[in-house]
mmCIF file with all atom_site columns, C-alpha atoms in Angstrom:
data_model
loop_
_atom_site.group_PDB
_atom_site.id
_atom_site.type_symbol
_atom_site.label_atom_id
_atom_site.label_alt_id
_atom_site.label_comp_id
_atom_site.label_asym_id
_atom_site.label_entity_id
_atom_site.label_seq_id
_atom_site.pdbx_PDB_ins_code
_atom_site.Cartn_x
_atom_site.Cartn_y
_atom_site.Cartn_z
_atom_site.occupancy
_atom_site.B_iso_or_equiv
_atom_site.pdbx_formal_charge
_atom_site.auth_seq_id
_atom_site.auth_comp_id
_atom_site.auth_asym_id
_atom_site.auth_atom_id
_atom_site.pdbx_PDB_model_num
ATOM 1  C CA . MET A 1 1  ? 208.939 114.816 -242.091 1.00 48.00 ? 1  MET A CA 1
ATOM 2  C CA . SER A 1 2  ? 209.163 113.501 -245.591 1.00 49.00 ? 2  SER A CA 1
ATOM 3  C CA . GLU A 1 3  ? 206.478 112.251 -247.920 1.00 45.00 ? 3  GLU A CA 1
ATOM 4  C CA . GLY A 1 4  ? 206.700 108.709 -249.236 1.00 47.00 ? 4  GLY A CA 1
ATOM 5  C CA . SER A 1 5  ? 205.960 107.561 -252.747 1.00 48.00 ? 5  SER A CA 1
ATOM 6  C CA . GLN A 1 6  ? 202.408 106.639 -251.740 1.00 53.00 ? 6  GLN A CA 1
ATOM 7  C CA . SER A 1 7  ? 199.930 109.430 -251.215 1.00 68.00 ? 7  SER A CA 1
ATOM 8  C CA . GLY A 1 8  ? 199.717 110.478 -247.570 1.00 87.00 ? 8  GLY A CA 1
ATOM 9  C CA . VAL A 1 9  ? 202.396 108.120 -246.221 1.00 92.00 ? 9  VAL A CA 1
ATOM 10 C CA . ARG A 1 10 ? 204.845 109.938 -243.968 1.00 92.00 ? 10 ARG A CA 1
ATOM 11 C CA . HIS A 1 11 ? 208.190 109.063 -242.452 1.00 94.00 ? 11 HIS A CA 1
ATOM 12 C CA . VAL A 1 12 ? 208.691 110.798 -239.123 1.00 94.00 ? 12 VAL A CA 1
ATOM 13 C CA . ALA A 1 13 ? 212.021 110.940 -237.308 1.00 95.00 ? 13 ALA A CA 1
ATOM 14 C CA . VAL A 1 14 ? 211.889 110.163 -233.588 1.00 95.00 ? 14 VAL A CA 1
ATOM 15 C CA . ALA A 1 15 ? 212.964 113.228 -231.609 1.00 95.00 ? 15 ALA A CA 1
ATOM 16 C CA . ASP A 1 16 ? 215.425 113.150 -228.722 1.00 95.00 ? 16 ASP A CA 1
ATOM 17 C CA . ASP A 1 17 ? 212.656 113.732 -226.157 1.00 94.00 ? 17 ASP A CA 1
ATOM 18 C CA . ASP A 1 18 ? 210.782 110.665 -227.508 1.00 94.00 ? 18 ASP A CA 1
ATOM 19 C CA . ASP A 1 19 ? 213.765 108.366 -226.925 1.00 95.00 ? 19 ASP A CA 1
ATOM 20 C CA . GLY A 1 20 ? 212.644 105.215 -225.106 1.00 95.00 ? 20 GLY A CA 1
ATOM 21 C CA . VAL A 1 21 ? 208.900 105.798 -225.669 1.00 95.00 ? 21 VAL A CA 1
ATOM 22 C CA . ARG A 1 22 ? 206.764 102.831 -226.725 1.00 96.00 ? 22 ARG A CA 1
ATOM 23 C CA . VAL A 1 23 ? 205.397 102.883 -230.288 1.00 96.00 ? 23 VAL A CA 1
ATOM 24 C CA . ASP A 1 24 ? 201.758 102.952 -229.128 1.00 95.00 ? 24 ASP A CA 1
ATOM 25 C CA . ARG A 1 25 ? 202.424 105.847 -226.737 1.00 95.00 ? 25 ARG A CA 1
ATOM 26 C CA . TRP A 1 26 ? 204.413 107.715 -229.395 1.00 96.00 ? 26 TRP A CA 1
ATOM 27 C CA . PHE A 1 27 ? 201.369 107.542 -231.700 1.00 95.00 ? 27 PHE A CA 1
ATOM 28 C CA . LYS A 1 28 ? 199.068 108.733 -228.910 1.00 94.00 ? 28 LYS A CA 1
ATOM 29 C CA . ARG A 1 29 ? 201.388 111.678 -228.324 1.00 94.00 ? 29 ARG A CA 1
ATOM 30 C CA . HIS A 1 30 ? 201.831 112.688 -231.993 1.00 94.00 ? 30 HIS A CA 1
ATOM 31 C CA . PHE A 1 31 ? 198.556 111.487 -233.553 1.00 93.00 ? 31 PHE A CA 1
ATOM 32 C CA . PRO A 1 32 ? 195.921 111.796 -230.794 1.00 93.00 ? 32 PRO A CA 1
ATOM 33 C CA . ASN A 1 33 ? 193.030 111.485 -233.291 1.00 92.00 ? 33 ASN A CA 1
ATOM 34 C CA . VAL A 1 34 ? 194.020 107.929 -234.265 1.00 94.00 ? 34 VAL A CA 1
ATOM 35 C CA . PRO A 1 35 ? 192.067 105.434 -232.132 1.00 95.00 ? 35 PRO A CA 1
ATOM 36 C CA . TYR A 1 36 ? 194.052 102.588 -230.584 1.00 94.00 ? 36 TYR A CA 1
ATOM 37 C CA . GLY A 1 37 ? 192.059 100.028 -232.581 1.00 94.00 ? 37 GLY A CA 1
ATOM 38 C CA . GLN A 1 38 ? 193.157 101.674 -235.850 1.00 95.00 ? 38 GLN A CA 1
ATOM 39 C CA . LEU A 1 39 ? 196.770 101.763 -234.689 1.00 95.00 ? 39 LEU A CA 1
ATOM 40 C CA . ALA A 1 40 ? 196.589 98.087  -233.684 1.00 95.00 ? 40 ALA A CA 1
ATOM 41 C CA . LYS A 1 41 ? 195.302 97.203  -237.166 1.00 95.00 ? 41 LYS A CA 1
ATOM 42 C CA . TRP A 1 42 ? 198.101 99.198  -238.824 1.00 96.00 ? 42 TRP A CA 1
ATOM 43 C CA . LEU A 1 43 ? 200.666 97.402  -236.650 1.00 96.00 ? 43 LEU A CA 1
ATOM 44 C CA . ARG A 1 44 ? 199.139 93.959  -237.338 1.00 96.00 ? 44 ARG A CA 1
ATOM 45 C CA . THR A 1 45 ? 199.122 94.524  -241.099 1.00 95.00 ? 45 THR A CA 1
ATOM 46 C CA . GLY A 1 46 ? 202.648 95.972  -241.185 1.00 95.00 ? 46 GLY A CA 1
ATOM 47 C CA . GLN A 1 47 ? 201.595 99.454  -242.275 1.00 95.00 ? 47 GLN A CA 1
ATOM 48 C CA . VAL A 1 48 ? 203.474 101.035 -239.367 1.00 96.00 ? 48 VAL A CA 1
ATOM 49 C CA . ARG A 1 49 ? 207.181 100.367 -239.639 1.00 96.00 ? 49 ARG A CA 1
ATOM 50 C CA . VAL A 1 50 ? 210.223 101.492 -237.690 1.00 96.00 ? 50 VAL A CA 1
ATOM 51 C CA . ASP A 1 51 ? 213.405 101.789 -239.757 1.00 96.00 ? 51 ASP A CA 1
ATOM 52 C CA . GLY A 1 52 ? 211.775 99.627  -242.443 1.00 94.00 ? 52 GLY A CA 1
ATOM 53 C CA . GLY A 1 53 ? 210.843 96.740  -240.150 1.00 95.00 ? 53 GLY A CA 1
ATOM 54 C CA . ARG A 1 54 ? 207.514 95.730  -238.659 1.00 95.00 ? 54 ARG A CA 1
ATOM 55 C CA . ALA A 1 55 ? 206.798 97.211  -235.251 1.00 94.00 ? 55 ALA A CA 1
ATOM 56 C CA . LYS A 1 56 ? 204.933 95.958  -232.194 1.00 94.00 ? 56 LYS A CA 1
ATOM 57 C CA . PRO A 1 57 ? 202.973 98.268  -229.871 1.00 93.00 ? 57 PRO A CA 1
ATOM 58 C CA . GLY A 1 58 ? 205.396 97.759  -226.969 1.00 94.00 ? 58 GLY A CA 1
ATOM 59 C CA . ALA A 1 59 ? 208.592 98.268  -228.974 1.00 95.00 ? 59 ALA A CA 1
ATOM 60 C CA . ARG A 1 60 ? 210.744 101.098 -227.636 1.00 96.00 ? 60 ARG A CA 1
ATOM 61 C CA . LEU A 1 61 ? 211.815 103.850 -230.008 1.00 96.00 ? 61 LEU A CA 1
ATOM 62 C CA . SER A 1 62 ? 215.260 105.413 -230.139 1.00 96.00 ? 62 SER A CA 1
ATOM 63 C CA . ALA A 1 63 ? 216.031 108.977 -231.148 1.00 95.00 ? 63 ALA A CA 1
ATOM 64 C CA . GLY A 1 64 ? 216.709 109.229 -234.865 1.00 95.00 ? 64 GLY A CA 1
ATOM 65 C CA . GLN A 1 65 ? 214.685 106.189 -235.904 1.00 96.00 ? 65 GLN A CA 1
ATOM 66 C CA . GLN A 1 66 ? 212.210 106.640 -238.768 1.00 96.00 ? 66 GLN A CA 1
ATOM 67 C CA . VAL A 1 67 ? 208.560 105.740 -238.184 1.00 96.00 ? 67 VAL A CA 1
ATOM 68 C CA . ARG A 1 68 ? 206.423 105.049 -241.253 1.00 95.00 ? 68 ARG A CA 1
ATOM 69 C CA . VAL A 1 69 ? 202.970 106.537 -240.661 1.00 94.00 ? 69 VAL A CA 1
ATOM 70 C CA . PRO A 1 70 ? 200.190 105.433 -243.044 1.00 94.00 ? 70 PRO A CA 1
ATOM 71 C CA . PRO A 1 71 ? 197.712 108.003 -244.377 1.00 91.00 ? 71 PRO A CA 1
ATOM 72 C CA . VAL A 1 72 ? 195.613 109.314 -241.499 1.00 83.00 ? 72 VAL A CA 1
ATOM 73 C CA . THR A 1 73 ? 192.182 109.611 -243.138 1.00 74.00 ? 73 THR A CA 1
ATOM 74 C CA . ASN A 1 74 ? 188.601 108.992 -242.060 1.00 58.00 ? 74 ASN A CA 1
ATOM 75 C CA . VAL A 1 75 ? 189.597 109.335 -238.426 1.00 54.00 ? 75 VAL A CA 1
ATOM 76 C CA . ALA A 1 76 ? 187.142 111.131 -236.165 1.00 51.00 ? 76 ALA A CA 1
ATOM 77 C CA . PRO A 1 77 ? 188.540 114.222 -234.461 1.00 49.00 ? 77 PRO A CA 1
ATOM 78 C CA . ALA A 1 78 ? 189.548 113.871 -230.849 1.00 50.00 ? 78 ALA A CA 1
ATOM 79 C CA . PRO A 1 79 ? 186.784 114.768 -228.387 1.00 52.00 ? 79 PRO A CA 1
ATOM 80 C CA . ALA A 1 80 ? 187.013 118.156 -226.718 1.00 49.00 ? 80 ALA A CA 1
ATOM 81 C CA . GLN A 1 81 ? 189.032 118.079 -223.540 1.00 53.00 ? 81 GLN A CA 1
ATOM 82 C CA . ALA A 1 82 ? 187.243 118.551 -220.234 1.00 55.00 ? 82 ALA A CA 1
ATOM 83 C CA . GLY A 1 83 ? 188.800 121.970 -219.622 1.00 60.00 ? 83 GLY A CA 1
ATOM 84 C CA . THR A 1 84 ? 187.788 123.401 -222.999 1.00 63.00 ? 84 THR A CA 1
ATOM 85 C CA . PRO A 1 85 ? 184.934 125.908 -222.585 1.00 68.00 ? 85 PRO A CA 1
ATOM 86 C CA . ARG A 1 86 ? 182.021 125.625 -224.992 1.00 71.00 ? 86 ARG A CA 1
ATOM 87 C CA . PRO A 1 87 ? 179.825 128.533 -226.044 1.00 77.00 ? 87 PRO A CA 1
ATOM 88 C CA . VAL A 1 88 ? 176.578 128.913 -224.114 1.00 76.00 ? 88 VAL A CA 1
ATOM 89 C CA . SER A 1 89 ? 173.391 129.454 -226.066 1.00 78.00 ? 89 SER A CA 1
ATOM 90 C CA . GLU A 1 90 ? 171.404 132.607 -225.365 1.00 82.00 ? 90 GLU A CA 1
ATOM 91 C CA . ALA A 1 91 ? 168.524 130.507 -223.957 1.00 78.00 ? 91 ALA A CA 1
ATOM 92 C CA . ASP A 1 92 ? 170.862 128.809 -221.499 1.00 77.00 ? 92 ASP A CA 1
ATOM 93 C CA . ALA A 1 93 ? 172.476 132.121 -220.612 1.00 74.00 ? 93 ALA A CA 1
ATOM 94 C CA . SER A 1 94 ? 169.097 133.659 -219.796 1.00 79.00 ? 94 SER A CA 1
ATOM 95 C CA . ASP A 1 95 ? 168.208 130.646 -217.630 1.00 72.00 ? 95 ASP A CA 1
ATOM 96 C CA . LEU A 1 96 ? 171.382 131.094 -215.655 1.00 69.00 ? 96 LEU A CA 1
#
């Protein structure tokens, strides 16, 4: 990954195992905290680029291409996954 001239902008090379993956699915895989609505806005406004050109959500990526990723800020963290255990309060533990 390399930093761009603008603060927080990154250029990420597409790995061999991401060859043929759609842009929207690539983002979901590598940036799971970015909601689809935010990604759609970035794509509409040309902030996400592939090899310097505008990208569409359904465009297929090839290994070695460079994806411009705008600064990922003010994005809510991904919700906890269903299988992730959460601590139990002492009150709940005593009730059990």
